Short mmCIF file of C-alpha atoms and ligand atoms in Angstrom, two decimals:
data_model
loop_
_atom_site.label_atom_id
_atom_site.label_comp_id
_atom_site.label_asym_id
_atom_site.label_seq_id
_atom_site.Cartn_x
_atom_site.Cartn_y
_atom_site.Cartn_z
CA MET A 19 134.73 135.24 149.08
CA PRO A 20 131.49 133.80 150.51
CA PRO A 21 130.40 130.34 149.29
CA ARG A 22 128.09 130.47 146.26
CA SER A 23 125.05 130.57 148.54
CA LEU A 24 123.90 127.01 149.06
CA PRO A 25 121.21 126.18 149.89
CA HIS A 26 119.58 128.79 147.71
CA LYS A 27 116.52 130.60 149.12
CA PRO A 28 114.64 132.27 146.26
CA ASP A 29 112.48 135.24 147.37
CA CYS A 30 110.42 135.89 144.27
CA VAL A 31 110.36 133.25 141.58
CA LEU A 32 109.41 133.88 137.96
CA VAL A 33 107.91 130.67 136.59
CA THR A 34 107.43 130.76 132.82
CA GLY A 35 104.96 128.43 131.12
CA GLY A 36 103.34 127.67 134.47
CA ALA A 37 99.95 126.98 132.87
CA GLY A 38 101.33 124.06 130.88
CA PHE A 39 101.69 120.45 131.92
CA ILE A 40 104.97 120.40 133.90
CA GLY A 41 104.87 124.07 134.92
CA SER A 42 101.44 123.73 136.52
CA ASN A 43 102.46 120.57 138.37
CA PHE A 44 105.51 122.48 139.62
CA LEU A 45 103.42 125.43 140.84
CA LEU A 46 100.87 123.11 142.50
CA ARG A 47 103.78 121.55 144.40
CA MET A 48 105.65 124.75 145.30
CA VAL A 49 103.13 127.54 146.02
CA ARG A 50 101.69 126.00 149.20
CA ARG A 51 104.95 124.37 150.26
CA TYR A 52 106.85 127.68 150.18
CA ALA A 53 104.31 130.19 151.52
CA GLU A 54 107.08 132.71 152.29
CA LEU A 55 108.06 132.92 148.60
CA GLN A 56 106.24 134.78 145.85
CA PHE A 57 105.57 132.98 142.57
CA VAL A 58 104.77 134.89 139.37
CA ASN A 59 103.56 132.73 136.49
CA LEU A 60 104.20 134.27 133.04
CA ASP A 61 102.37 132.29 130.38
CA LYS A 62 101.15 133.17 126.89
CA LEU A 63 98.29 130.65 127.14
CA THR A 64 98.86 128.91 123.83
CA TYR A 65 96.68 125.87 123.05
CA ALA A 66 98.81 124.03 125.68
CA GLY A 67 98.32 126.53 128.49
CA ASN A 68 95.31 125.94 130.72
CA LEU A 69 94.41 127.99 133.79
CA MET A 70 92.07 125.21 134.95
CA ASN A 71 95.24 123.36 136.01
CA LEU A 72 95.92 126.07 138.60
CA HIS A 73 92.41 126.49 139.97
CA SER A 74 93.36 125.20 143.45
CA ILE A 75 96.09 127.83 143.97
CA GLU A 76 94.78 130.81 142.01
CA ARG A 77 93.67 132.63 145.18
CA GLU A 78 96.84 132.03 147.17
CA SER A 79 98.39 135.34 148.25
CA ASN A 80 101.89 134.26 147.12
CA TYR A 81 100.76 133.45 143.56
CA THR A 82 100.26 135.86 140.63
CA PHE A 83 99.39 135.10 137.01
CA VAL A 84 100.52 137.32 134.12
CA ARG A 85 99.45 136.53 130.59
CA GLY A 86 102.27 137.32 128.20
CA ASP A 87 105.04 136.15 125.91
CA VAL A 88 108.52 135.35 127.24
CA GLY A 89 109.84 136.91 124.02
CA ASP A 90 108.28 140.29 124.87
CA LEU A 91 111.38 142.15 126.12
CA GLU A 92 109.48 145.19 127.39
CA LEU A 93 107.07 143.06 129.42
CA VAL A 94 109.76 140.77 130.83
CA SER A 95 111.92 143.73 131.78
CA LYS A 96 108.98 145.46 133.50
CA LEU A 97 108.23 142.28 135.45
CA PHE A 98 111.86 141.99 136.61
CA ALA A 99 111.79 145.64 137.75
CA ARG A 100 108.46 145.26 139.52
CA TYR A 101 108.94 141.91 141.27
CA GLN A 102 112.73 141.88 141.69
CA PHE A 103 112.91 138.17 140.83
CA THR A 104 115.82 136.32 142.37
CA SER A 105 115.01 133.08 140.52
CA VAL A 106 113.64 132.05 137.16
CA VAL A 107 112.27 128.58 136.46
CA HIS A 108 111.88 128.51 132.71
CA PHE A 109 109.35 125.99 131.36
CA ALA A 110 107.71 128.06 128.60
CA ALA A 111 108.19 126.44 125.22
CA GLU A 112 106.49 124.92 122.25
CA SER A 113 106.90 121.31 123.34
CA HIS A 114 105.45 118.88 120.76
CA VAL A 115 107.76 117.25 118.20
CA ASP A 116 104.94 116.59 115.69
CA ARG A 117 103.91 120.26 115.71
CA SER A 118 107.56 121.28 115.24
CA ILE A 119 107.64 119.18 112.06
CA ARG A 120 104.53 120.94 110.72
CA ALA A 121 105.40 124.50 111.80
CA PRO A 122 108.97 125.00 113.06
CA LEU A 123 109.06 128.82 113.20
CA ALA A 124 106.97 129.06 116.36
CA PHE A 125 109.62 126.88 118.03
CA VAL A 126 112.39 129.27 117.04
CA GLN A 127 110.34 132.21 118.32
CA SER A 128 109.36 130.85 121.73
CA ASN A 129 112.12 128.38 122.52
CA ILE A 130 115.15 130.28 121.25
CA LEU A 131 114.24 133.98 121.12
CA GLY A 132 112.04 133.66 124.22
CA THR A 133 114.85 132.05 126.21
CA VAL A 134 117.40 134.66 125.13
CA THR A 135 114.99 137.46 126.07
CA LEU A 136 114.69 136.01 129.59
CA LEU A 137 118.43 135.46 129.90
CA ASP A 138 119.17 139.01 128.86
CA SER A 139 116.67 140.51 131.30
CA ALA A 140 118.08 138.34 134.07
CA ARG A 141 121.68 139.36 133.46
CA ARG A 142 120.77 143.07 133.39
CA HIS A 143 118.71 142.90 136.58
CA TRP A 144 121.06 140.59 138.47
CA ASP A 145 124.22 142.60 137.82
CA GLY A 146 126.14 142.69 141.12
CA GLN A 147 123.97 140.07 142.84
CA MET A 148 124.51 136.98 140.69
CA ASP A 149 125.52 134.84 143.70
CA THR A 150 122.07 135.00 145.26
CA CYS A 151 120.11 134.38 142.05
CA ARG A 152 119.31 131.29 139.95
CA PHE A 153 118.16 130.70 136.36
CA LEU A 154 116.81 127.14 136.16
CA HIS A 155 116.34 126.17 132.53
CA VAL A 156 114.04 123.20 131.96
CA SER A 157 115.34 121.31 128.97
CA THR A 158 115.03 117.88 127.47
CA ASP A 159 117.07 114.74 126.80
CA GLU A 160 116.17 115.10 123.10
CA VAL A 161 119.01 117.62 122.69
CA PHE A 162 121.40 114.64 122.73
CA GLY A 163 119.75 113.06 119.68
CA ALA A 164 118.85 109.40 119.39
CA LEU A 165 120.39 106.24 120.86
CA GLY A 166 120.60 102.80 119.28
CA GLU A 167 119.76 99.58 121.14
CA GLU A 168 122.45 100.24 123.76
CA GLY A 169 124.01 103.04 125.82
CA TYR A 170 122.73 106.01 127.79
CA PHE A 171 122.78 109.79 127.64
CA THR A 172 125.41 111.04 130.11
CA LEU A 173 126.97 114.40 130.92
CA ALA A 174 129.57 113.55 128.27
CA SER A 175 126.98 113.08 125.50
CA PRO A 176 127.43 115.58 122.66
CA TYR A 177 124.54 117.76 121.53
CA ALA A 178 123.02 116.17 118.40
CA PRO A 179 119.38 117.31 118.03
CA ARG A 180 117.42 115.80 115.13
CA SER A 181 114.00 117.47 115.07
CA PRO A 182 113.05 121.17 114.84
CA TYR A 183 111.81 120.91 118.45
CA SER A 184 115.02 119.42 119.82
CA ALA A 185 117.14 121.77 117.69
CA SER A 186 115.32 124.74 119.23
CA LYS A 187 115.81 123.36 122.76
CA ALA A 188 119.50 122.67 122.04
CA ALA A 189 119.95 126.23 120.76
CA ALA A 190 118.34 127.53 123.94
CA ASP A 191 120.67 125.35 126.07
CA HIS A 192 123.67 126.78 124.21
CA PHE A 193 122.53 130.33 124.95
CA VAL A 194 122.00 129.45 128.62
CA ARG A 195 125.56 128.07 128.79
CA ALA A 196 126.92 131.07 126.90
CA TYR A 197 125.31 133.48 129.40
CA ALA A 198 126.93 131.56 132.26
CA ASN A 199 130.33 131.66 130.58
CA THR A 200 130.21 135.23 129.32
CA TYR A 201 128.25 137.07 132.03
CA GLY A 202 128.56 134.71 135.00
CA LEU A 203 124.80 134.11 135.02
CA PRO A 204 124.04 131.53 137.76
CA ILE A 205 122.35 128.96 135.56
CA ILE A 206 121.24 125.38 136.15
CA ILE A 207 120.08 123.15 133.28
CA SER A 208 117.82 120.14 133.66
CA ASN A 209 117.76 117.66 130.74
CA CYS A 210 114.87 115.35 131.45
CA SER A 211 113.26 112.35 129.75
CA ASN A 212 109.59 111.88 128.79
CA ASN A 213 107.14 113.00 131.45
CA PHE A 214 103.59 111.79 131.99
CA GLY A 215 100.90 112.45 134.56
CA PRO A 216 97.93 114.74 135.32
CA TYR A 217 97.24 117.83 133.17
CA GLN A 218 99.21 116.68 130.11
CA PHE A 219 97.68 117.93 126.87
CA PRO A 220 96.41 114.91 124.89
CA GLU A 221 98.64 115.42 121.86
CA LYS A 222 101.40 113.49 123.68
CA LEU A 223 101.36 109.69 123.54
CA ILE A 224 100.12 108.75 127.02
CA PRO A 225 97.09 111.06 127.40
CA LEU A 226 96.29 110.53 123.70
CA VAL A 227 96.07 106.77 124.24
CA ILE A 228 93.90 107.21 127.34
CA LEU A 229 91.46 109.51 125.52
CA CYS A 230 91.28 107.25 122.46
CA ALA A 231 90.62 104.25 124.71
CA LEU A 232 87.89 106.06 126.65
CA ASP A 233 86.15 107.04 123.39
CA ARG A 234 86.93 103.67 121.76
CA ARG A 235 88.74 105.43 118.89
CA PRO A 236 91.78 104.05 116.99
CA VAL A 237 95.04 104.44 118.94
CA PRO A 238 97.72 105.68 116.49
CA VAL A 239 101.11 104.00 116.90
CA TYR A 240 103.90 105.34 114.68
CA GLY A 241 105.81 102.82 112.56
CA LYS A 242 106.02 99.45 114.28
CA GLY A 243 105.87 100.87 117.82
CA GLU A 244 109.46 99.80 118.47
CA ASN A 245 110.82 103.21 119.51
CA VAL A 246 111.85 103.43 123.14
CA ARG A 247 111.31 106.21 125.69
CA ASP A 248 112.40 106.54 129.33
CA TRP A 249 109.23 107.54 131.18
CA LEU A 250 109.08 109.63 134.37
CA HIS A 251 106.06 110.72 136.39
CA VAL A 252 105.76 114.52 136.33
CA GLU A 253 105.68 114.75 140.15
CA ASP A 254 109.09 113.07 140.26
CA HIS A 255 110.45 115.53 137.69
CA CYS A 256 109.06 118.44 139.76
CA ALA A 257 110.66 117.01 142.92
CA ALA A 258 114.01 116.99 141.12
CA LEU A 259 113.49 120.58 139.91
CA GLU A 260 112.67 121.69 143.46
CA LYS A 261 115.98 120.21 144.64
CA MET A 262 117.86 121.90 141.79
CA LEU A 263 116.33 125.27 142.65
CA THR A 264 116.98 125.07 146.38
CA HIS A 265 120.23 123.08 146.49
CA GLY A 266 121.60 122.86 142.94
CA ALA A 267 125.07 124.13 142.18
CA PRO A 268 125.17 127.06 139.72
CA GLY A 269 126.71 126.10 136.40
CA THR A 270 125.54 122.48 136.69
CA THR A 271 123.63 120.33 134.25
CA TYR A 272 121.43 117.64 135.81
CA LEU A 273 120.21 114.65 133.82
CA VAL A 274 116.83 113.42 135.00
CA GLY A 275 115.15 110.18 134.00
CA GLY A 276 112.91 107.44 135.29
CA SER A 277 115.00 104.36 134.45
CA SER A 278 111.76 103.11 132.91
CA GLU A 279 112.66 102.37 129.33
CA THR A 280 109.72 100.95 127.42
CA SER A 281 108.86 100.49 123.76
CA ASN A 282 105.86 102.46 122.54
CA LEU A 283 103.92 99.32 121.75
CA ASP A 284 104.49 97.91 125.24
CA ILE A 285 103.42 101.10 126.96
CA VAL A 286 100.33 101.41 124.75
CA ARG A 287 99.36 97.81 125.53
CA LEU A 288 99.83 98.37 129.25
CA LEU A 289 97.81 101.61 129.20
CA LEU A 290 94.94 100.00 127.33
CA ASN A 291 94.82 97.23 129.95
CA LEU A 292 94.78 99.81 132.75
CA VAL A 293 91.93 101.70 131.09
CA ASP A 294 89.97 98.45 130.62
CA GLU A 295 90.51 97.59 134.28
CA ALA A 296 89.44 101.05 135.46
CA MET A 297 86.34 101.02 133.20
CA GLY A 298 85.33 97.50 134.21
CA ARG A 299 85.80 96.27 130.63
CA ALA A 300 86.84 92.70 129.82
CA PRO A 301 90.62 92.23 130.04
CA GLY A 302 92.19 92.92 126.62
CA ALA A 303 89.02 94.51 125.22
CA SER A 304 90.80 97.67 124.00
CA GLN A 305 93.83 96.02 122.37
CA GLU A 306 92.01 95.93 119.04
CA LEU A 307 92.13 99.77 118.95
CA ILE A 308 95.88 99.74 118.25
CA THR A 309 96.38 101.12 114.73
CA PHE A 310 99.82 101.32 113.14
CA VAL A 311 100.18 104.56 111.17
CA ALA A 312 102.93 106.21 109.08
CA ASP A 313 106.06 106.85 111.10
CA ARG A 314 107.04 110.32 112.39
CA PRO A 315 109.62 111.81 109.95
CA GLY A 316 113.12 111.53 111.47
CA HIS A 317 111.69 109.58 114.43
CA ASP A 318 114.36 109.26 117.16
CA PHE A 319 114.73 105.56 117.96
CA ARG A 320 115.58 105.53 121.64
CA TYR A 321 116.15 107.88 124.60
CA ALA A 322 117.60 106.65 127.90
CA ILE A 323 119.11 108.72 130.69
CA ASP A 324 121.87 107.78 133.10
CA ALA A 325 120.62 109.80 136.11
CA ARG A 326 122.99 108.33 138.72
CA GLN A 327 125.03 111.52 139.12
CA THR A 328 121.86 113.59 139.65
CA GLN A 329 120.54 111.06 142.16
CA LYS A 330 123.80 111.24 144.08
CA ASP A 331 124.22 115.03 143.94
CA LEU A 332 120.62 115.95 144.75
CA GLY A 333 119.61 112.96 146.88
CA TRP A 334 116.70 112.44 144.50
CA THR A 335 115.10 109.23 143.23
CA PRO A 336 111.80 108.72 141.43
CA SER A 337 109.01 107.70 143.81
CA TYR A 338 106.63 106.14 141.24
CA SER A 339 107.21 102.83 139.51
CA LEU A 340 106.10 103.03 135.86
CA GLU A 341 102.98 100.95 136.43
CA ALA A 342 101.94 102.81 139.60
CA GLY A 343 102.45 106.14 137.82
CA LEU A 344 100.42 105.06 134.80
CA ARG A 345 97.62 103.73 137.02
CA GLN A 346 97.47 107.04 138.91
CA THR A 347 97.45 108.92 135.58
CA VAL A 348 94.65 106.81 134.08
CA ASN A 349 92.58 107.37 137.22
CA TRP A 350 93.23 111.11 137.06
CA TYR A 351 91.94 111.36 133.47
CA LEU A 352 88.92 109.22 134.31
CA THR A 353 87.95 111.39 137.28
CA ASN A 354 88.59 114.79 135.69
CA GLN A 355 85.88 114.87 133.07
CA ASP A 356 85.46 118.68 133.21
CA TRP A 357 89.11 119.17 132.35
CA LEU A 358 88.86 116.64 129.53
CA ASN A 359 85.70 118.22 128.11
CA ALA A 360 87.35 121.66 128.09
CA VAL A 361 90.47 120.38 126.33
CA ASN A 362 88.59 118.19 123.87
CA ASP A 363 87.30 121.21 121.91
CA GLN A 364 86.98 122.02 118.21
CA SER A 365 90.60 123.04 117.77
CA TYR A 366 91.78 119.81 119.37
CA GLN A 367 89.48 117.81 117.07
CA ALA A 368 90.84 119.77 114.08
CA TYR A 369 94.40 118.98 115.23
CA LEU A 370 93.59 115.25 115.43
CA SER A 371 92.11 115.11 111.96
CA GLU A 372 95.04 117.05 110.50
CA GLN A 373 97.66 114.90 112.24
CA TYR A 374 96.01 111.48 111.87
CA SER A 375 94.00 110.34 108.91
CA ILE A 376 92.38 107.48 110.82
P1 LIG B 407 103.42 122.28 127.53
O1 LIG B 407 103.35 122.41 126.06
O2 LIG B 407 102.42 121.46 128.25
O3 LIG B 407 103.37 123.74 128.20
C1 LIG B 407 104.08 124.82 127.67
C2 LIG B 407 103.55 126.08 128.35
O4 LIG B 407 104.33 127.20 127.88
C3 LIG B 407 102.09 126.40 128.01
O5 LIG B 407 101.40 126.82 129.16
C4 LIG B 407 102.18 127.53 126.99
O6 LIG B 407 101.06 128.39 127.01
C5 LIG B 407 103.44 128.24 127.46
N1 LIG B 407 104.13 128.97 126.39
C6 LIG B 407 104.49 128.53 125.15
N2 LIG B 407 105.11 129.50 124.47
C7 LIG B 407 105.17 130.58 125.31
C8 LIG B 407 105.70 131.89 125.18
N3 LIG B 407 106.28 132.30 124.05
N4 LIG B 407 105.59 132.74 126.23
C9 LIG B 407 104.99 132.35 127.38
N5 LIG B 407 104.45 131.12 127.54
C10 LIG B 407 104.54 130.25 126.52
O7 LIG B 407 104.90 121.79 127.84
P2 LIG B 407 105.43 120.82 128.99
O8 LIG B 407 105.30 119.43 128.54
O9 LIG B 407 104.84 121.25 130.27
O10 LIG B 407 106.99 121.18 128.95
C11 LIG B 407 107.50 122.26 129.74
C12 LIG B 407 108.99 122.39 129.48
O11 LIG B 407 109.63 121.18 129.84
C13 LIG B 407 109.35 122.65 128.02
O12 LIG B 407 110.41 123.57 127.99
C14 LIG B 407 109.79 121.30 127.49
O13 LIG B 407 110.73 121.45 126.46
C15 LIG B 407 110.41 120.69 128.74
N6 LIG B 407 110.37 119.22 128.83
C16 LIG B 407 109.22 118.54 128.62
C17 LIG B 407 109.19 117.15 128.77
C18 LIG B 407 107.91 116.36 128.56
O14 LIG B 407 107.98 115.12 128.53
N7 LIG B 407 106.75 116.98 128.43
C19 LIG B 407 110.34 116.48 129.13
C20 LIG B 407 111.53 117.21 129.34
C21 LIG B 407 111.51 118.59 129.20
O1 LIG B 408 112.19 113.16 125.90
C1 LIG B 408 111.57 114.34 126.39
C2 LIG B 408 110.55 114.82 125.39
O2 LIG B 408 109.48 113.90 125.44
C3 LIG B 408 110.08 116.24 125.65
O3 LIG B 408 111.16 117.12 125.49
C4 LIG B 408 108.95 116.62 124.70
O4 LIG B 408 108.45 117.89 125.04
C5 LIG B 408 107.86 115.59 124.83
O5 LIG B 408 106.84 115.88 123.89
C6 LIG B 408 108.39 114.18 124.61
O6 LIG B 408 108.76 113.97 123.23
P1 LIG B 408 108.35 112.62 122.43
O7 LIG B 408 108.30 112.94 121.00
O8 LIG B 408 109.17 111.47 122.87
O9 LIG B 408 106.86 112.41 123.06
P2 LIG B 408 105.47 111.97 122.38
O10 LIG B 408 104.53 111.74 123.50
O11 LIG B 408 105.06 112.88 121.29
O12 LIG B 408 105.84 110.56 121.73
C7 LIG B 408 106.32 109.50 122.52
C8 LIG B 408 106.62 108.33 121.58
O13 LIG B 408 105.36 107.86 121.07
C9 LIG B 408 107.44 108.73 120.38
O14 LIG B 408 108.32 107.65 120.05
C10 LIG B 408 106.44 108.91 119.26
C11 LIG B 408 105.34 107.92 119.64
N1 LIG B 408 103.96 108.33 119.24
C12 LIG B 408 103.54 109.58 119.60
C13 LIG B 408 102.28 110.00 119.25
C14 LIG B 408 101.79 111.39 119.61
C15 LIG B 408 103.14 107.45 118.56
O15 LIG B 408 103.53 106.30 118.28
N2 LIG B 408 101.88 107.86 118.22
C16 LIG B 408 101.43 109.12 118.51
O16 LIG B 408 100.28 109.44 118.14
#
């Protein structure tokens, strides 16, 4: 029997959710780097999908955009038949915990049913050629629940999701594993910590703080700001995903994190200082914007990833320190005013006033 085809050379890659934050960073990295491969981006363009992110590659001959829902079985099946995908990199999801608390059903629809639709199309189209194909499922560390003051998520951590978002991602992970076990689907799962960087929709903490600071609006911090996240620059996450796609072992779960644990209050303080510095404001001028608001229901206290096995297996390490990554991110938001203006529309303003009464 031939080895299970390492390193893997994908011919035509279906990227789902490629107009979102991480998916677009991934396509910006991959499309020019792998000119011999075709990339098809299937994205529904929800509020979080933004084709402006992909402006610099939209005319590349190895890139195609299709607007559609990953849960649309007929469409997904037609795309598999037409493009003969040998790899799927599955980013598409509803991704914001606060929105999952307000309206969980959309998370079931896209994150669970959407994932199963893709898995089922893949197993039908890859029958007899599983060894040369890959299904890379982009998941989250939140499926493992919440940590206390000590310890790390490891490959031995049990699934223990605590929000509708993380429950939907955990359910999707279980289906991915079940398709590997039952049908031999060549899957790889990435469970990654909190990303930040260019093109992130400003509902998430880091771009939200930057926008509030630029506009000198209150910066909402949940509870006492003591919750801890392990931050990773999106380019470092995409570098890890590239390695998983090209060299990852089928059937493997990779834990990805930045080893940059920080409390929310500390990261907010640091970001406000970086914005002040970039805007030429007096040091500390924006600290007064910090506003403690009601805590997120069921707020997970701490996430922290032990990524040593992934580093060893993939030869991957993050390239950005937390401060360098945040500085680069602040500068990106400051110099991309057109992007900000487009995102900062009426529906975003309506979201802010619904979510925060400040
Ligand atoms: P995002 O919300 O910025 O982008 C999601 C993209 O998926 C959008 O372009 C949206 O239009 C698209 N989409 C949503 N539902 C769809 C559907 N039914 N069909 C087709 N397209 C659909 O999300 P993100 O932050 O880029 O996250 C991408 C993936 O990475 C998600 O699966 C998320 O769970 C996972 N993840 C995110 C982080 C993070 O910190 N942001 C960390 C670890 C894992
Ligand atoms: O851990 C990976 C996950 O990280 C991803 O799977 C999710 O898609 C992504 O959204 C992110 O989830 P979080 O809930 O950790 O990210 P968020 O940016 O929403 O919040 C980060 C922390 O900041 C969290 O403890 C809640 C807090 N917070 C968030 C917002 C939006 C605030 O204090 N105030 C806020 O206004």
